[in-house]
Amino acid sequence: PGIDTAWAAICDAVEKYGQDPAVGWRPVKERHQVEGFEKLVLGDYQWMSYKDYFTRLENFGSGLASLGLAPGSNVVIYADTQYQWMLSAYGVWRQGMVVGTIYSTLGEEGAFYGMNQAQCPLVIADGKLAKVLARVAPKLKNLKHAVLFDVDQNREEVEMLKDAGVNVLSIDELEAIGREKPQKPTPPVTDDTAVLMYTSGTTGNPKGVLLSHRAIVAIMASTMAPGSALGGLIKQRPKYIAYLPLAHI
């Protein structure tokens, strides 16, 4: 009761679980090429509490609002699965904006198609995909800002984006802006669009599918409701491994 949007869901979770672990990740210690594939050596899990997670996503949302992005704007997240993906999504929802998702495997043509059709003023990208974003940026008339998860590894792409007239920030810089200039949340309502999900494009151009907050909350509820398909499977304090692409919401 009372949880009718994705934003309301995270607010409720923070109230309930405050100091409990919310998200964890394993830092990359080493990278090696093995028979044409990248092999990662990972460290131990690091955990962030719900309270600290919420503080960061509030700063993220305030940073977006400080850039002048209005509620209802489409903000594309173009990144592989990682904790910053969902942190960004909640920050977008805090301000009543729409999360646009683009598959990391779509390639330059598919990525341009989705970003262009979504008329997104801002794209959030990780290091690997910043290269594709930098190449398509000159053709994206609505793109004004880019937030990169790892600016230090993308200096060349940063310059390319700036040359295309795009304001480039790291995720840390955006959060710092929000921390220094807090903005009030402008949260969505139940039937607002939560996600503009672009499909994999296997039969032509990717298709944009509109998912409401109502639809997402219904799926959340199905993991809890007695007698539902998933009800009872989620026990107290579960840990969920995010393995599949978050872009395939």
Short mmCIF file of C-alpha atoms in Angstrom, two decimals:
data_model
loop_
_atom_site.label_atom_id
_atom_site.label_comp_id
_atom_site.label_asym_id
_atom_site.label_seq_id
_atom_site.Cartn_x
_atom_site.Cartn_y
_atom_site.Cartn_z
CA PRO A 1 0.00 0.00 0.00
CA GLY A 2 1.23 3.44 -0.95
CA ILE A 3 4.02 2.13 -3.20
CA ASP A 4 2.79 3.16 -6.63
CA THR A 5 6.01 4.18 -8.44
CA ALA A 6 9.59 2.96 -8.62
CA TRP A 7 10.61 6.08 -6.70
CA ALA A 8 8.13 5.33 -3.90
CA ALA A 9 9.53 1.79 -3.74
CA ILE A 10 13.12 2.88 -3.05
CA CYS A 11 11.94 5.48 -0.50
CA ASP A 12 10.03 2.76 1.34
CA ALA A 13 13.04 0.41 1.25
CA VAL A 14 15.31 3.08 2.74
CA GLU A 15 12.85 3.65 5.59
CA LYS A 16 12.73 -0.09 6.32
CA TYR A 17 16.33 -1.15 5.81
CA GLY A 18 18.44 2.04 6.34
CA GLN A 19 21.80 0.64 7.41
CA ASP A 20 21.43 -2.78 5.74
CA PRO A 21 23.43 -3.49 2.57
CA ALA A 22 21.61 -2.28 -0.54
CA VAL A 23 24.07 -2.93 -3.37
CA GLY A 24 27.42 -4.65 -3.67
CA TRP A 25 30.07 -4.89 -6.38
CA ARG A 26 33.44 -6.49 -6.92
CA PRO A 27 36.13 -4.02 -8.03
CA VAL A 28 38.27 -4.96 -11.03
CA LYS A 29 41.87 -5.61 -9.93
CA GLU A 30 43.36 -6.74 -13.24
CA ARG A 31 42.37 -7.10 -16.90
CA HIS A 32 43.87 -9.69 -19.27
CA GLN A 33 43.23 -10.72 -22.87
CA VAL A 34 42.81 -14.50 -23.07
CA GLU A 35 42.19 -16.03 -26.52
CA GLY A 36 40.46 -12.87 -27.73
CA PHE A 37 38.34 -12.37 -24.62
CA GLU A 38 38.82 -10.00 -21.71
CA LYS A 39 39.40 -11.80 -18.43
CA LEU A 40 38.88 -9.89 -15.20
CA VAL A 41 40.45 -10.49 -11.82
CA LEU A 42 37.98 -9.24 -9.23
CA GLY A 43 38.36 -8.20 -5.61
CA ASP A 44 36.04 -8.96 -2.71
CA TYR A 45 32.52 -7.56 -2.58
CA GLN A 46 32.12 -4.00 -1.36
CA TRP A 47 28.72 -3.03 0.03
CA MET A 48 26.79 0.22 0.26
CA SER A 49 23.93 0.71 2.75
CA TYR A 50 20.46 1.77 1.70
CA LYS A 51 20.98 5.11 3.44
CA ASP A 52 24.27 5.85 1.64
CA TYR A 53 22.83 4.61 -1.68
CA PHE A 54 19.80 6.88 -1.26
CA THR A 55 22.01 9.88 -0.49
CA ARG A 56 23.93 9.31 -3.73
CA LEU A 57 20.85 8.91 -5.92
CA GLU A 58 19.31 12.05 -4.36
CA ASN A 59 22.50 13.94 -5.23
CA PHE A 60 22.36 12.45 -8.73
CA GLY A 61 18.76 13.60 -9.20
CA SER A 62 19.55 17.07 -7.86
CA GLY A 63 22.46 17.25 -10.29
CA LEU A 64 20.16 16.45 -13.21
CA ALA A 65 17.70 19.13 -12.11
CA SER A 66 20.56 21.64 -11.77
CA LEU A 67 21.38 21.06 -15.44
CA GLY A 68 17.91 22.29 -16.32
CA LEU A 69 16.40 18.96 -17.36
CA ALA A 70 12.62 19.04 -16.98
CA PRO A 71 10.31 16.28 -15.71
CA GLY A 72 9.30 14.01 -18.57
CA SER A 73 12.68 14.28 -20.33
CA ASN A 74 14.11 11.07 -21.76
CA VAL A 75 17.52 10.26 -20.24
CA VAL A 76 19.28 7.35 -21.95
CA ILE A 77 21.41 4.95 -19.90
CA TYR A 78 23.89 3.36 -22.31
CA ALA A 79 25.92 1.05 -20.10
CA ASP A 80 26.50 -2.55 -19.11
CA THR A 81 25.04 -3.92 -15.87
CA GLN A 82 26.65 -2.30 -12.79
CA TYR A 83 25.48 -0.61 -9.60
CA GLN A 84 25.79 2.86 -11.17
CA TRP A 85 23.13 1.84 -13.71
CA MET A 86 20.36 1.52 -11.12
CA LEU A 87 21.69 4.46 -9.10
CA SER A 88 21.32 6.59 -12.24
CA ALA A 89 17.84 5.21 -12.91
CA TYR A 90 16.57 6.11 -9.45
CA GLY A 91 18.12 9.57 -9.79
CA VAL A 92 16.26 10.03 -13.08
CA TRP A 93 12.97 8.85 -11.54
CA ARG A 94 13.45 11.18 -8.54
CA GLN A 95 12.99 14.08 -10.95
CA GLY A 96 10.06 12.54 -12.83
CA MET A 97 12.12 11.82 -15.94
CA VAL A 98 12.07 8.73 -18.15
CA VAL A 99 14.86 6.14 -18.26
CA GLY A 100 15.72 5.27 -21.85
CA THR A 101 17.61 2.00 -22.33
CA ILE A 102 19.85 1.08 -25.25
CA TYR A 103 21.40 -2.38 -25.57
CA SER A 104 25.19 -2.28 -25.31
CA THR A 105 25.33 -4.75 -28.22
CA LEU A 106 23.32 -2.66 -30.69
CA GLY A 107 26.32 -1.00 -32.30
CA GLU A 108 26.65 2.50 -33.66
CA GLU A 109 23.66 2.47 -36.00
CA GLY A 110 21.21 1.06 -33.45
CA ALA A 111 22.47 3.31 -30.65
CA PHE A 112 22.08 6.40 -32.84
CA TYR A 113 18.58 5.33 -33.90
CA GLY A 114 17.33 4.99 -30.32
CA MET A 115 19.00 8.11 -28.93
CA ASN A 116 17.85 10.19 -31.88
CA GLN A 117 14.25 8.97 -31.75
CA ALA A 118 14.12 9.48 -27.97
CA GLN A 119 15.32 13.09 -28.46
CA CYS A 120 17.33 12.68 -25.26
CA PRO A 121 19.07 15.79 -23.88
CA LEU A 122 21.41 13.63 -21.76
CA VAL A 123 23.08 10.23 -22.11
CA ILE A 124 24.70 8.30 -19.25
CA ALA A 125 27.42 5.94 -20.52
CA ASP A 126 30.13 3.64 -19.23
CA GLY A 127 33.72 3.59 -20.46
CA LYS A 128 33.41 0.98 -23.18
CA LEU A 129 30.32 2.51 -24.76
CA ALA A 130 31.53 6.12 -24.52
CA LYS A 131 33.43 5.42 -27.74
CA VAL A 132 30.18 4.75 -29.62
CA LEU A 133 28.47 7.73 -28.01
CA ALA A 134 31.31 10.04 -29.03
CA ARG A 135 31.04 8.92 -32.68
CA VAL A 136 27.27 9.47 -32.93
CA ALA A 137 27.11 12.66 -30.82
CA PRO A 138 27.63 15.10 -33.74
CA LYS A 139 24.44 13.74 -35.34
CA LEU A 140 22.29 13.98 -32.17
CA LYS A 141 20.65 17.41 -32.35
CA ASN A 142 19.00 17.18 -28.91
CA LEU A 143 22.04 15.92 -26.99
CA LYS A 144 23.36 18.57 -24.60
CA HIS A 145 24.99 16.59 -21.78
CA ALA A 146 26.85 13.32 -21.25
CA VAL A 147 27.60 11.70 -17.89
CA LEU A 148 30.39 9.12 -17.99
CA PHE A 149 31.08 6.51 -15.33
CA ASP A 150 34.84 6.64 -15.95
CA VAL A 151 36.13 9.88 -17.43
CA ASP A 152 39.81 9.08 -16.79
CA GLN A 153 39.76 6.13 -19.20
CA ASN A 154 37.92 8.11 -21.88
CA ARG A 155 39.94 11.29 -22.38
CA GLU A 156 39.84 11.00 -26.17
CA GLU A 157 36.07 10.44 -26.15
CA VAL A 158 35.59 13.38 -23.77
CA GLU A 159 37.33 15.69 -26.26
CA MET A 160 35.25 14.29 -29.14
CA LEU A 161 32.04 14.92 -27.19
CA LYS A 162 33.11 18.46 -26.29
CA ASP A 163 33.95 19.12 -29.95
CA ALA A 164 30.37 18.09 -30.76
CA GLY A 165 29.08 20.74 -28.32
CA VAL A 166 28.23 18.28 -25.52
CA ASN A 167 28.82 19.17 -21.87
CA VAL A 168 30.68 16.21 -20.29
CA LEU A 169 30.59 15.33 -16.59
CA SER A 170 31.75 12.35 -14.59
CA ILE A 171 29.16 10.70 -12.35
CA ASP A 172 31.12 12.03 -9.36
CA GLU A 173 30.96 15.58 -10.72
CA LEU A 174 27.21 15.35 -11.29
CA GLU A 175 26.65 14.07 -7.76
CA ALA A 176 28.86 16.86 -6.39
CA ILE A 177 26.72 19.46 -8.19
CA GLY A 178 23.61 17.95 -6.64
CA ARG A 179 25.21 17.82 -3.20
CA GLU A 180 26.20 21.50 -3.38
CA LYS A 181 22.90 22.64 -4.90
CA PRO A 182 20.15 20.34 -3.59
CA GLN A 183 16.98 20.39 -5.68
CA LYS A 184 13.53 19.26 -4.60
CA PRO A 185 12.36 15.95 -6.05
CA THR A 186 9.67 16.13 -8.72
CA PRO A 187 8.61 12.49 -8.57
CA PRO A 188 6.39 10.71 -11.10
CA VAL A 189 2.85 9.45 -10.66
CA THR A 190 1.65 5.90 -11.20
CA ASP A 191 0.72 6.07 -14.87
CA ASP A 192 3.73 8.14 -15.97
CA THR A 193 6.21 6.40 -18.25
CA ALA A 194 9.10 4.97 -16.24
CA VAL A 195 11.13 3.31 -19.00
CA LEU A 196 11.51 3.76 -22.73
CA MET A 197 13.10 0.40 -23.52
CA TYR A 198 14.61 -0.15 -26.95
CA THR A 199 14.57 -3.74 -28.12
CA SER A 200 17.52 -5.70 -29.48
CA GLY A 201 16.82 -4.76 -33.10
CA THR A 202 16.97 -8.32 -34.44
CA THR A 203 14.34 -7.58 -37.10
CA GLY A 204 15.32 -4.10 -38.25
CA ASN A 205 15.60 -0.95 -36.17
CA PRO A 206 15.11 -1.33 -32.40
CA LYS A 207 11.58 -0.61 -31.20
CA GLY A 208 10.88 1.70 -28.27
CA VAL A 209 8.57 0.09 -25.70
CA LEU A 210 6.89 2.33 -23.09
CA LEU A 211 6.67 0.87 -19.58
CA SER A 212 4.73 2.71 -16.86
CA HIS A 213 5.60 2.93 -13.17
CA ARG A 214 2.40 0.97 -12.59
CA ALA A 215 3.77 -1.93 -14.67
CA ILE A 216 7.12 -1.97 -12.86
CA VAL A 217 5.52 -1.84 -9.41
CA ALA A 218 3.19 -4.68 -10.39
CA ILE A 219 6.23 -6.85 -11.12
CA MET A 220 7.78 -5.83 -7.78
CA ALA A 221 4.57 -6.78 -5.99
CA SER A 222 4.52 -10.19 -7.69
CA THR A 223 7.69 -11.14 -5.81
CA MET A 224 5.91 -10.56 -2.48
CA ALA A 225 2.20 -11.28 -2.83
CA PRO A 226 1.04 -14.60 -1.31
CA GLY A 227 -0.37 -16.89 -3.98
CA SER A 228 1.36 -15.06 -6.86
CA ALA A 229 3.71 -16.78 -9.30
CA LEU A 230 6.80 -15.63 -7.40
CA GLY A 231 5.25 -15.05 -3.98
CA GLY A 232 7.21 -16.74 -1.22
CA LEU A 233 10.35 -17.28 -3.30
CA ILE A 234 11.99 -14.09 -2.04
CA LYS A 235 13.00 -14.65 1.59
CA GLN A 236 14.29 -12.25 4.22
CA ARG A 237 17.53 -10.46 3.28
CA PRO A 238 18.03 -12.08 -0.14
CA LYS A 239 21.03 -11.34 -2.35
CA TYR A 240 20.30 -11.00 -6.06
CA ILE A 241 23.10 -11.33 -8.61
CA ALA A 242 22.50 -8.92 -11.51
CA TYR A 243 23.88 -10.91 -14.43
CA LEU A 244 21.64 -10.18 -17.41
CA PRO A 245 21.63 -6.79 -19.19
CA LEU A 246 19.75 -4.13 -17.22
CA ALA A 247 18.94 -2.51 -20.59
CA HIS A 248 16.58 -5.48 -21.13
CA ILE A 249 14.37 -4.18 -18.32
#
